[in-house]
Amino acid sequence: MLSHSWIKPLCNRGNLLFALSLGRRATMFHSCSALHFSFQEKPSISRKRKVAVFRELRHVNNLNDAVCVFHQMVRTQPIPSVIEFAKLFRVMINMKHYSAVVSYFTEMRKLGISFDDYILTIVINCFCLLDRAEHGFSVLGIFFKSGVQCNVVTFSTLTRGLFEQNKIQDAMWLFQKLVTEKICELDEVMYGTVMNGLCKKGHTQTALSLLRIMEQGDPKPNTVVYSIVVDALCKDKMVGAAFNLFNEMKRKGITPNVLTYSSLVDGLCKLDQWEKVRLLLDEMMFLHIFPNVHTFSMLVDAFCKKGMVEDAVQVLQLMIQRGQRPDAITYNAIMEGYCLRAEIDVARRVFDSMVASDIKPDIFSYNILINGYCKQKKLDEAMHLYCEISQKGLKSDIVTYCTILQGLFEVGRVECAESFFSEMQNAGHSPDIYTCGVMLHGYLKNGHVEKAMSLFHRWDKQKEDTNILIYNTGNGGFFKIQKLDKARSIFDKLYSIGLHPDAITYNVTVNGLCIESLVDEAKELLRKMEDNGSFPENATSNLIVHGLLKSNTANEAIALLKEIVGRGFPAGKATMSLLIELLLLIGEGPFLVNMIPEFHPRNEK
DNA sequence: ATAGGGTTAG
């Protein structure tokens, strides 16, 4: 029996419990009666008919066509098999008409058309794709009531939906139920779904524990399962651990594939370990596992982000030589690379060359270019591109709006930004954490402190979607209007809402306090920081030193600097030159000599 | 069931 003590037990899971209690009854039912499989009776259809329906499906291009086919099917006698309905639903899912699938399934049931586990799973998948995994449980109810046996795919679908809606505990609870109550045989896909969900929601270690559990039991982890964890470790920047697991799977004879290698390549690139990247690429090619468009795009992106666009272009040429066709994502990376170097015109030419080589720019392409123009304060160009989006049949997304909003605030066009903010909401995008951050900062930067603060309070009331950045910005605002108590209370509140102050929090607060000449309180904060295990950055120390200098306590400033440097904290150039200046000023030459080893480059940040 | 891209703070 597997041990799952790491899964937190749940309480108050109303509909889950309901469905699962039905589940127990249904399982018993199955074991004693096969009669309930009468639903499975397949109407006999001539080969000719089958072909006719299938052919029409190939020409279904919109919802209307699909609806016509559905009505045609239900009017046909004998009624086509459930497999034909499932095919139609698949087509509808590909067109993203998820709710239509749900309504037509309801229609089918009303008409008394039989259904099977396969089509019920399709319906569950539609609920999940609609972000309504909880409705998936009512479909489970249909299974149990009708006596159709669920299968493991049903449950992996449901589990995936729960993870995607961030209902991690529910997903784990369901998984645990499946394991302990043996509702169905779990396969690698089910384990893979759970592990992927855990990894994507930041629980890599839990996924790793599950991998270890799998190794003890059955089924054994396969390439996919290992690759999921390898990828997550890479994303967590634990590339060493990822390589250990990678070597372990190789030792056990589980062959890594191009995905496993690509994850590792990406992890190494992001940590600048280029020599290891080269070795790994050699290794995979030696094993005839060839880099594909994903692998190459990762390399292109990594070079671009480091400002090495020329190298990225070489990779691009290499991939074309090797017969891997770059796609929009590859070109977008190159465009971003040029934008980061403020070469927006070159980026624009890449965009045009993309169109010329028949690769359709997507919304990312537009967002990257728009951001490039905004950063150059070329708002007219940015707006022009924004208008082009809908002309090209694409849809602006929240990132598009957020980017332009920031651009407008940056050039001081506050009213434009406000009306654009409304435009965004009219287009059906509710502000997210990014837009909130941009609006807050934009208002503050342009002196609309009251507006910023009211926005902050409104956001602060809903606590689901928040982060430290919002509080840092809000904090800066409170200092700006000298609401020190508010600022202090924010600082104390952070932990209670599960946020941790970061370097910027301390800087904003220290800076605010020093401006108010509350240098002692700032120093106190520095101690608090240490207690919390965070080290002050150069900027933080500099702020306090400046604060002390402002309050004419040069000696105290020096004492503090001595302490900072003496304890091995990295003191940056600015701090050090300040210190040297001061020491010379008050004739502390000998101390300066002692300081020299500390002024070693290793202490630079 | 697994891999690549864009937006926020000092």
Short mmCIF file of N, CA, C and O in Angstrom, two decimals, chain A residues 12-120:
data_model
loop_
_atom_site.label_atom_id
_atom_site.label_comp_id
_atom_site.label_asym_id
_atom_site.label_seq_id
_atom_site.Cartn_x
_atom_site.Cartn_y
_atom_site.Cartn_z
N ASN A 12 -14.80 19.49 4.37
CA ASN A 12 -15.78 20.33 3.70
C ASN A 12 -15.60 20.36 2.19
O ASN A 12 -15.54 21.41 1.59
N ARG A 13 -15.49 19.23 1.59
CA ARG A 13 -15.41 19.20 0.12
C ARG A 13 -16.75 18.68 -0.39
O ARG A 13 -16.87 17.54 -0.84
N GLY A 14 -17.76 19.49 -0.22
CA GLY A 14 -19.14 19.08 -0.49
C GLY A 14 -19.34 18.19 -1.69
O GLY A 14 -19.57 16.99 -1.55
N ASN A 15 -19.19 18.76 -2.89
CA ASN A 15 -19.58 17.97 -4.06
C ASN A 15 -18.62 16.83 -4.34
O ASN A 15 -19.00 15.82 -4.90
N LEU A 16 -17.38 16.99 -3.89
CA LEU A 16 -16.42 15.90 -4.09
C LEU A 16 -16.88 14.68 -3.30
O LEU A 16 -16.92 13.56 -3.80
N LEU A 17 -17.25 14.95 -2.04
CA LEU A 17 -17.68 13.86 -1.17
C LEU A 17 -18.91 13.19 -1.76
O LEU A 17 -19.02 11.97 -1.80
N PHE A 18 -19.82 14.04 -2.23
CA PHE A 18 -21.06 13.53 -2.81
C PHE A 18 -20.75 12.57 -3.96
O PHE A 18 -21.21 11.44 -3.98
N ALA A 19 -19.92 13.04 -4.86
CA ALA A 19 -19.61 12.23 -6.04
C ALA A 19 -18.92 10.94 -5.65
O ALA A 19 -19.23 9.87 -6.15
N LEU A 20 -17.98 11.08 -4.70
CA LEU A 20 -17.22 9.89 -4.33
C LEU A 20 -18.07 8.89 -3.56
O LEU A 20 -17.85 7.70 -3.68
N SER A 21 -19.06 9.40 -2.79
CA SER A 21 -19.90 8.44 -2.07
C SER A 21 -20.77 7.70 -3.08
O SER A 21 -20.99 6.51 -2.97
N LEU A 22 -21.19 8.42 -4.11
CA LEU A 22 -21.89 7.75 -5.21
C LEU A 22 -20.97 6.71 -5.83
O LEU A 22 -21.39 5.63 -6.19
N GLY A 23 -19.72 7.09 -5.90
CA GLY A 23 -18.73 6.23 -6.51
C GLY A 23 -18.65 4.88 -5.83
O GLY A 23 -18.62 3.85 -6.48
N ARG A 24 -18.68 4.91 -4.51
CA ARG A 24 -18.56 3.66 -3.78
C ARG A 24 -19.74 2.74 -4.10
O ARG A 24 -19.58 1.57 -4.34
N ARG A 25 -20.94 3.36 -4.11
CA ARG A 25 -22.14 2.58 -4.42
C ARG A 25 -22.05 1.97 -5.81
O ARG A 25 -22.30 0.81 -6.01
N ALA A 26 -21.62 2.82 -6.73
CA ALA A 26 -21.57 2.38 -8.12
C ALA A 26 -20.59 1.24 -8.31
O ALA A 26 -20.85 0.30 -9.04
N THR A 27 -19.47 1.30 -7.60
CA THR A 27 -18.48 0.25 -7.74
C THR A 27 -19.07 -1.09 -7.30
O THR A 27 -18.89 -2.10 -7.96
N MET A 28 -19.82 -1.03 -6.18
CA MET A 28 -20.43 -2.26 -5.69
C MET A 28 -21.41 -2.80 -6.71
O MET A 28 -21.46 -3.98 -6.99
N PHE A 29 -22.17 -1.91 -7.26
CA PHE A 29 -23.18 -2.21 -8.25
C PHE A 29 -22.59 -3.00 -9.41
O PHE A 29 -23.09 -4.01 -9.82
N HIS A 30 -21.46 -2.47 -9.87
CA HIS A 30 -20.80 -3.08 -11.01
C HIS A 30 -20.41 -4.52 -10.77
O HIS A 30 -20.55 -5.35 -11.63
N SER A 31 -19.91 -4.75 -9.56
CA SER A 31 -19.38 -6.07 -9.31
C SER A 31 -20.48 -7.13 -9.33
O SER A 31 -20.21 -8.29 -9.56
N CYS A 32 -21.75 -6.73 -9.08
CA CYS A 32 -22.78 -7.76 -9.01
C CYS A 32 -23.70 -7.78 -10.22
O CYS A 32 -24.49 -8.68 -10.38
N SER A 33 -23.61 -6.78 -11.05
CA SER A 33 -24.56 -6.81 -12.16
C SER A 33 -23.96 -6.26 -13.45
O SER A 33 -23.43 -5.17 -13.49
N ALA A 34 -24.06 -7.07 -14.45
CA ALA A 34 -23.55 -6.63 -15.76
C ALA A 34 -24.69 -6.06 -16.59
O ALA A 34 -24.47 -5.48 -17.64
N LEU A 35 -25.89 -6.19 -16.07
CA LEU A 35 -27.06 -5.73 -16.81
C LEU A 35 -27.00 -4.26 -17.18
O LEU A 35 -27.49 -3.84 -18.19
N HIS A 36 -26.37 -3.53 -16.28
CA HIS A 36 -26.36 -2.09 -16.48
C HIS A 36 -25.49 -1.65 -17.64
O HIS A 36 -25.36 -0.49 -17.90
N PHE A 37 -24.94 -2.60 -18.30
CA PHE A 37 -24.15 -2.25 -19.48
C PHE A 37 -25.00 -2.23 -20.73
O PHE A 37 -24.51 -2.06 -21.81
N SER A 38 -26.34 -2.41 -20.52
CA SER A 38 -27.24 -2.41 -21.67
C SER A 38 -27.13 -1.10 -22.46
O SER A 38 -27.41 -1.06 -23.64
N PHE A 39 -26.67 -0.05 -21.79
CA PHE A 39 -26.46 1.22 -22.48
C PHE A 39 -25.45 1.09 -23.61
O PHE A 39 -25.46 1.84 -24.54
N GLN A 40 -24.58 0.14 -23.41
CA GLN A 40 -23.46 0.01 -24.32
C GLN A 40 -23.86 -0.57 -25.67
O GLN A 40 -23.07 -0.58 -26.59
N GLU A 41 -25.09 -1.04 -25.71
CA GLU A 41 -25.59 -1.66 -26.94
C GLU A 41 -25.35 -0.73 -28.13
O GLU A 41 -25.74 0.44 -28.12
N LYS A 42 -24.68 -1.22 -29.11
CA LYS A 42 -24.28 -0.38 -30.25
C LYS A 42 -25.30 -0.53 -31.38
O LYS A 42 -25.51 -1.63 -31.87
N PRO A 43 -25.93 0.56 -31.77
CA PRO A 43 -26.86 0.46 -32.89
C PRO A 43 -26.09 0.06 -34.14
O PRO A 43 -24.95 0.49 -34.33
N SER A 44 -26.70 -0.78 -34.95
CA SER A 44 -25.96 -1.20 -36.14
C SER A 44 -26.10 -0.12 -37.21
O SER A 44 -27.18 0.39 -37.49
N ILE A 45 -24.98 0.30 -37.72
CA ILE A 45 -24.99 1.33 -38.76
C ILE A 45 -24.30 0.73 -39.97
O ILE A 45 -23.28 0.07 -39.83
N SER A 46 -24.86 1.01 -41.11
CA SER A 46 -24.20 0.50 -42.30
C SER A 46 -22.91 1.26 -42.51
O SER A 46 -22.75 2.39 -42.07
N ARG A 47 -21.97 0.65 -43.16
CA ARG A 47 -20.68 1.23 -43.41
C ARG A 47 -20.82 2.56 -44.17
O ARG A 47 -20.16 3.54 -43.88
N LYS A 48 -21.78 2.56 -45.06
CA LYS A 48 -22.05 3.73 -45.88
C LYS A 48 -22.37 4.95 -45.01
O LYS A 48 -21.82 6.02 -45.18
N ARG A 49 -23.27 4.74 -44.03
CA ARG A 49 -23.68 5.85 -43.16
C ARG A 49 -22.49 6.42 -42.39
O ARG A 49 -22.30 7.60 -42.29
N LYS A 50 -21.74 5.52 -41.86
CA LYS A 50 -20.56 5.91 -41.07
C LYS A 50 -19.68 6.85 -41.89
O LYS A 50 -19.27 7.91 -41.44
N VAL A 51 -19.43 6.44 -43.10
CA VAL A 51 -18.58 7.22 -43.98
C VAL A 51 -19.19 8.60 -44.21
O VAL A 51 -18.52 9.61 -44.17
N ALA A 52 -20.53 8.61 -44.39
CA ALA A 52 -21.20 9.88 -44.66
C ALA A 52 -21.01 10.87 -43.53
O ALA A 52 -20.60 12.01 -43.75
N VAL A 53 -21.23 10.42 -42.28
CA VAL A 53 -21.08 11.31 -41.14
C VAL A 53 -19.64 11.79 -41.04
O VAL A 53 -19.36 12.96 -40.86
N PHE A 54 -18.73 10.86 -41.20
CA PHE A 54 -17.31 11.18 -41.04
C PHE A 54 -16.89 12.24 -42.06
O PHE A 54 -16.24 13.20 -41.72
N ARG A 55 -17.34 12.05 -43.28
CA ARG A 55 -16.96 12.99 -44.32
C ARG A 55 -17.45 14.40 -44.00
O ARG A 55 -16.76 15.37 -44.16
N GLU A 56 -18.66 14.46 -43.48
CA GLU A 56 -19.19 15.78 -43.16
C GLU A 56 -18.41 16.44 -42.04
O GLU A 56 -18.20 17.64 -42.06
N LEU A 57 -17.96 15.66 -41.08
CA LEU A 57 -17.19 16.22 -39.97
C LEU A 57 -15.94 16.92 -40.47
O LEU A 57 -15.53 17.92 -39.92
N ARG A 58 -15.36 16.38 -41.50
CA ARG A 58 -14.14 16.99 -42.02
C ARG A 58 -14.39 18.38 -42.58
O ARG A 58 -13.50 19.19 -42.69
N HIS A 59 -15.66 18.62 -42.93
CA HIS A 59 -15.98 19.93 -43.48
C HIS A 59 -16.64 20.85 -42.47
O HIS A 59 -17.14 21.91 -42.82
N VAL A 60 -16.64 20.42 -41.22
CA VAL A 60 -17.22 21.27 -40.19
C VAL A 60 -16.19 22.34 -39.82
O VAL A 60 -15.11 22.03 -39.33
N ASN A 61 -16.51 23.59 -40.13
CA ASN A 61 -15.55 24.65 -39.87
C ASN A 61 -16.01 25.63 -38.81
O ASN A 61 -15.24 26.47 -38.36
N ASN A 62 -17.26 25.57 -38.48
CA ASN A 62 -17.75 26.49 -37.45
C ASN A 62 -18.85 25.82 -36.64
O ASN A 62 -19.28 24.71 -36.96
N LEU A 63 -19.28 26.52 -35.62
CA LEU A 63 -20.26 25.95 -34.70
C LEU A 63 -21.55 25.61 -35.42
O LEU A 63 -22.15 24.57 -35.18
N ASN A 64 -21.92 26.48 -36.36
CA ASN A 64 -23.16 26.26 -37.10
C ASN A 64 -23.15 24.92 -37.82
O ASN A 64 -24.12 24.15 -37.74
N ASP A 65 -22.04 24.63 -38.51
CA ASP A 65 -21.90 23.34 -39.20
C ASP A 65 -22.07 22.20 -38.21
O ASP A 65 -22.77 21.21 -38.50
N ALA A 66 -21.41 22.36 -37.06
CA ALA A 66 -21.44 21.29 -36.06
C ALA A 66 -22.86 21.05 -35.59
O ALA A 66 -23.30 19.90 -35.46
N VAL A 67 -23.60 22.14 -35.37
CA VAL A 67 -24.99 22.02 -34.92
C VAL A 67 -25.82 21.30 -35.98
O VAL A 67 -26.61 20.40 -35.66
N CYS A 68 -25.59 21.65 -37.25
CA CYS A 68 -26.33 20.98 -38.34
C CYS A 68 -26.06 19.48 -38.32
O CYS A 68 -27.00 18.67 -38.40
N VAL A 69 -24.78 19.12 -38.19
CA VAL A 69 -24.42 17.70 -38.17
C VAL A 69 -25.11 17.01 -37.00
O VAL A 69 -25.66 15.91 -37.15
N PHE A 70 -25.11 17.69 -35.85
CA PHE A 70 -25.74 17.09 -34.66
C PHE A 70 -27.22 16.79 -34.94
O PHE A 70 -27.69 15.69 -34.69
N HIS A 71 -27.92 17.78 -35.46
CA HIS A 71 -29.36 17.58 -35.71
C HIS A 71 -29.61 16.50 -36.74
O HIS A 71 -30.52 15.69 -36.61
N GLN A 72 -28.74 16.49 -37.73
CA GLN A 72 -28.84 15.45 -38.75
C GLN A 72 -28.65 14.07 -38.11
O GLN A 72 -29.37 13.12 -38.40
N MET A 73 -27.67 14.00 -37.22
CA MET A 73 -27.38 12.71 -36.56
C MET A 73 -28.54 12.24 -35.71
O MET A 73 -28.90 11.06 -35.75
N VAL A 74 -29.13 13.15 -34.93
CA VAL A 74 -30.19 12.69 -34.03
C VAL A 74 -31.46 12.32 -34.81
O VAL A 74 -32.30 11.57 -34.31
N ARG A 75 -31.59 12.84 -36.03
CA ARG A 75 -32.76 12.50 -36.83
C ARG A 75 -32.58 11.17 -37.57
O ARG A 75 -33.51 10.60 -38.09
N THR A 76 -31.34 10.70 -37.64
CA THR A 76 -31.04 9.49 -38.39
C THR A 76 -31.53 8.25 -37.63
O THR A 76 -31.37 8.18 -36.41
N GLN A 77 -32.12 7.31 -38.36
CA GLN A 77 -32.52 6.03 -37.76
C GLN A 77 -31.80 4.89 -38.48
O GLN A 77 -31.80 4.87 -39.71
N PRO A 78 -31.20 3.95 -37.80
CA PRO A 78 -31.00 4.00 -36.36
C PRO A 78 -30.00 5.08 -35.98
O PRO A 78 -29.17 5.45 -36.80
N ILE A 79 -30.10 5.52 -34.78
CA ILE A 79 -29.26 6.62 -34.32
C ILE A 79 -27.79 6.23 -34.40
O ILE A 79 -27.44 5.09 -34.09
N PRO A 80 -26.93 7.11 -34.87
CA PRO A 80 -25.51 6.75 -34.99
C PRO A 80 -24.90 6.39 -33.64
O PRO A 80 -25.42 6.78 -32.60
N SER A 81 -23.84 5.67 -33.70
CA SER A 81 -23.20 5.21 -32.47
C SER A 81 -22.65 6.40 -31.68
O SER A 81 -22.36 7.46 -32.22
N VAL A 82 -22.51 6.17 -30.40
CA VAL A 82 -21.96 7.20 -29.50
C VAL A 82 -20.57 7.64 -29.96
O VAL A 82 -20.15 8.76 -29.75
N ILE A 83 -19.89 6.73 -30.67
CA ILE A 83 -18.55 7.05 -31.17
C ILE A 83 -18.62 8.21 -32.17
O ILE A 83 -17.78 9.10 -32.17
N GLU A 84 -19.69 8.23 -32.97
CA GLU A 84 -19.84 9.31 -33.95
C GLU A 84 -20.10 10.64 -33.24
O GLU A 84 -19.59 11.68 -33.63
N PHE A 85 -20.90 10.60 -32.17
CA PHE A 85 -21.14 11.82 -31.39
C PHE A 85 -19.84 12.31 -30.75
O PHE A 85 -19.56 13.49 -30.73
N ALA A 86 -19.07 11.36 -30.26
CA ALA A 86 -17.79 11.72 -29.64
C ALA A 86 -16.88 12.41 -30.66
O ALA A 86 -16.20 13.40 -30.34
N LYS A 87 -16.91 11.91 -31.91
CA LYS A 87 -16.09 12.52 -32.96
C LYS A 87 -16.52 13.96 -33.19
O LYS A 87 -15.69 14.86 -33.33
N LEU A 88 -17.83 14.16 -33.23
CA LEU A 88 -18.36 15.51 -33.44
C LEU A 88 -17.93 16.42 -32.29
O LEU A 88 -17.49 17.56 -32.50
N PHE A 89 -18.02 15.91 -31.08
CA PHE A 89 -17.63 16.72 -29.92
C PHE A 89 -16.14 17.08 -29.98
O PHE A 89 -15.75 18.18 -29.61
N ARG A 90 -15.33 16.15 -30.42
CA ARG A 90 -13.89 16.42 -30.56
C ARG A 90 -13.67 17.63 -31.48
O ARG A 90 -12.88 18.50 -31.19
N VAL A 91 -14.40 17.59 -32.61
CA VAL A 91 -14.28 18.69 -33.57
C VAL A 91 -14.69 20.00 -32.91
O VAL A 91 -14.04 21.04 -33.05
N MET A 92 -15.76 19.95 -32.13
CA MET A 92 -16.24 21.16 -31.45
C MET A 92 -15.22 21.64 -30.42
O MET A 92 -15.03 22.85 -30.26
N ILE A 93 -14.56 20.71 -29.74
CA ILE A 93 -13.54 21.11 -28.76
C ILE A 93 -12.38 21.79 -29.48
O ILE A 93 -11.86 22.80 -29.01
N ASN A 94 -12.01 21.26 -30.64
CA ASN A 94 -10.92 21.89 -31.40
C ASN A 94 -11.27 23.32 -31.79
O ASN A 94 -10.38 24.15 -31.93
N MET A 95 -12.57 23.58 -31.94
CA MET A 95 -13.00 24.95 -32.25
C MET A 95 -13.28 25.74 -30.97
O MET A 95 -13.82 26.84 -31.03
N LYS A 96 -12.93 25.14 -29.83
CA LYS A 96 -13.09 25.77 -28.51
C LYS A 96 -14.55 26.05 -28.12
O LYS A 96 -14.82 26.94 -27.33
N HIS A 97 -15.48 25.29 -28.68
CA HIS A 97 -16.88 25.49 -28.30
C HIS A 97 -17.24 24.52 -27.17
O HIS A 97 -18.06 23.61 -27.35
N TYR A 98 -16.63 24.75 -26.04
CA TYR A 98 -16.79 23.81 -24.93
C TYR A 98 -18.20 23.79 -24.37
O TYR A 98 -18.76 22.74 -24.10
N SER A 99 -18.79 24.97 -24.20
CA SER A 99 -20.12 24.97 -23.60
C SER A 99 -21.14 24.37 -24.55
O SER A 99 -22.12 23.78 -24.10
N ALA A 100 -20.88 24.51 -25.85
CA ALA A 100 -21.79 23.88 -26.82
C ALA A 100 -21.78 22.36 -26.65
O ALA A 100 -22.83 21.71 -26.71
N VAL A 101 -20.60 21.80 -26.43
CA VAL A 101 -20.50 20.35 -26.22
C VAL A 101 -21.37 19.95 -25.03
O VAL A 101 -22.14 19.00 -25.11
N VAL A 102 -21.27 20.73 -23.96
CA VAL A 102 -22.05 20.42 -22.77
C VAL A 102 -23.54 20.46 -23.09
O VAL A 102 -24.29 19.53 -22.75
N SER A 103 -23.99 21.51 -23.80
CA SER A 103 -25.44 21.56 -24.07
C SER A 103 -25.89 20.45 -25.00
O SER A 103 -26.97 19.90 -24.82
N TYR A 104 -25.07 20.11 -25.99
CA TYR A 104 -25.51 19.05 -26.90
C TYR A 104 -25.46 17.67 -26.24
O TYR A 104 -26.24 16.79 -26.59
N PHE A 105 -24.58 17.55 -25.26
CA PHE A 105 -24.58 16.29 -24.52
C PHE A 105 -25.88 16.18 -23.71
O PHE A 105 -26.51 15.12 -23.67
N THR A 106 -26.28 17.30 -23.10
CA THR A 106 -27.54 17.32 -22.35
C THR A 106 -28.70 16.95 -23.28
O THR A 106 -29.58 16.16 -22.92
N GLU A 107 -28.67 17.51 -24.47
CA GLU A 107 -29.67 17.21 -25.50
C GLU A 107 -29.72 15.70 -25.80
O GLU A 107 -30.78 15.10 -25.84
N MET A 108 -28.53 15.13 -25.97
CA MET A 108 -28.43 13.69 -26.22
C MET A 108 -29.11 12.88 -25.14
O MET A 108 -29.82 11.91 -25.41
N ARG A 109 -28.85 13.28 -23.90
CA ARG A 109 -29.43 12.53 -22.78
C ARG A 109 -30.94 12.66 -22.77
O ARG A 109 -31.65 11.69 -22.53
N LYS A 110 -31.42 13.87 -23.06
CA LYS A 110 -32.88 14.07 -23.10
C LYS A 110 -33.52 13.16 -24.13
O LYS A 110 -34.62 12.65 -23.95
N LEU A 111 -32.80 12.99 -25.26
CA LEU A 111 -33.32 12.16 -26.33
C LEU A 111 -33.12 10.67 -26.05
O LEU A 111 -33.49 9.82 -26.86
N GLY A 112 -32.50 10.39 -24.91
CA GLY A 112 -32.31 9.00 -24.53
C GLY A 112 -31.24 8.28 -25.33
O GLY A 112 -31.24 7.05 -25.41
N ILE A 113 -30.35 9.04 -25.93
CA ILE A 113 -29.26 8.41 -26.68
C ILE A 113 -28.24 7.86 -25.69
O ILE A 113 -27.90 8.52 -24.71
N SER A 114 -27.77 6.66 -25.95
CA SER A 114 -26.86 6.04 -25.00
C SER A 114 -25.51 6.74 -25.02
O SER A 114 -25.16 7.41 -26.00
N PHE A 115 -24.80 6.60 -23.94
CA PHE A 115 -23.48 7.23 -23.86
C PHE A 115 -22.52 6.28 -23.20
O PHE A 115 -22.93 5.29 -22.58
N ASP A 116 -21.25 6.55 -23.33
CA ASP A 116 -20.25 5.67 -22.71
C ASP A 116 -19.25 6.48 -21.91
O ASP A 116 -19.35 7.71 -21.79
N ASP A 117 -18.30 5.80 -21.35
CA ASP A 117 -17.30 6.45 -20.50
C ASP A 117 -16.48 7.47 -21.30
O ASP A 117 -16.11 8.52 -20.80
N TYR A 118 -16.25 7.15 -22.57
CA TYR A 118 -15.43 7.99 -23.42
C TYR A 118 -16.07 9.37 -23.59
O TYR A 118 -15.44 10.40 -23.36
N ILE A 119 -17.35 9.39 -23.93
CA ILE A 119 -18.01 10.67 -24.18
C ILE A 119 -18.24 11.43 -22.88
O ILE A 119 -18.17 12.66 -22.84
N LEU A 120 -18.47 10.72 -21.79
CA LEU A 120 -18.61 11.39 -20.50
C LEU A 120 -17.31 12.09 -20.12
O LEU A 120 -17.30 13.18 -19.57
#
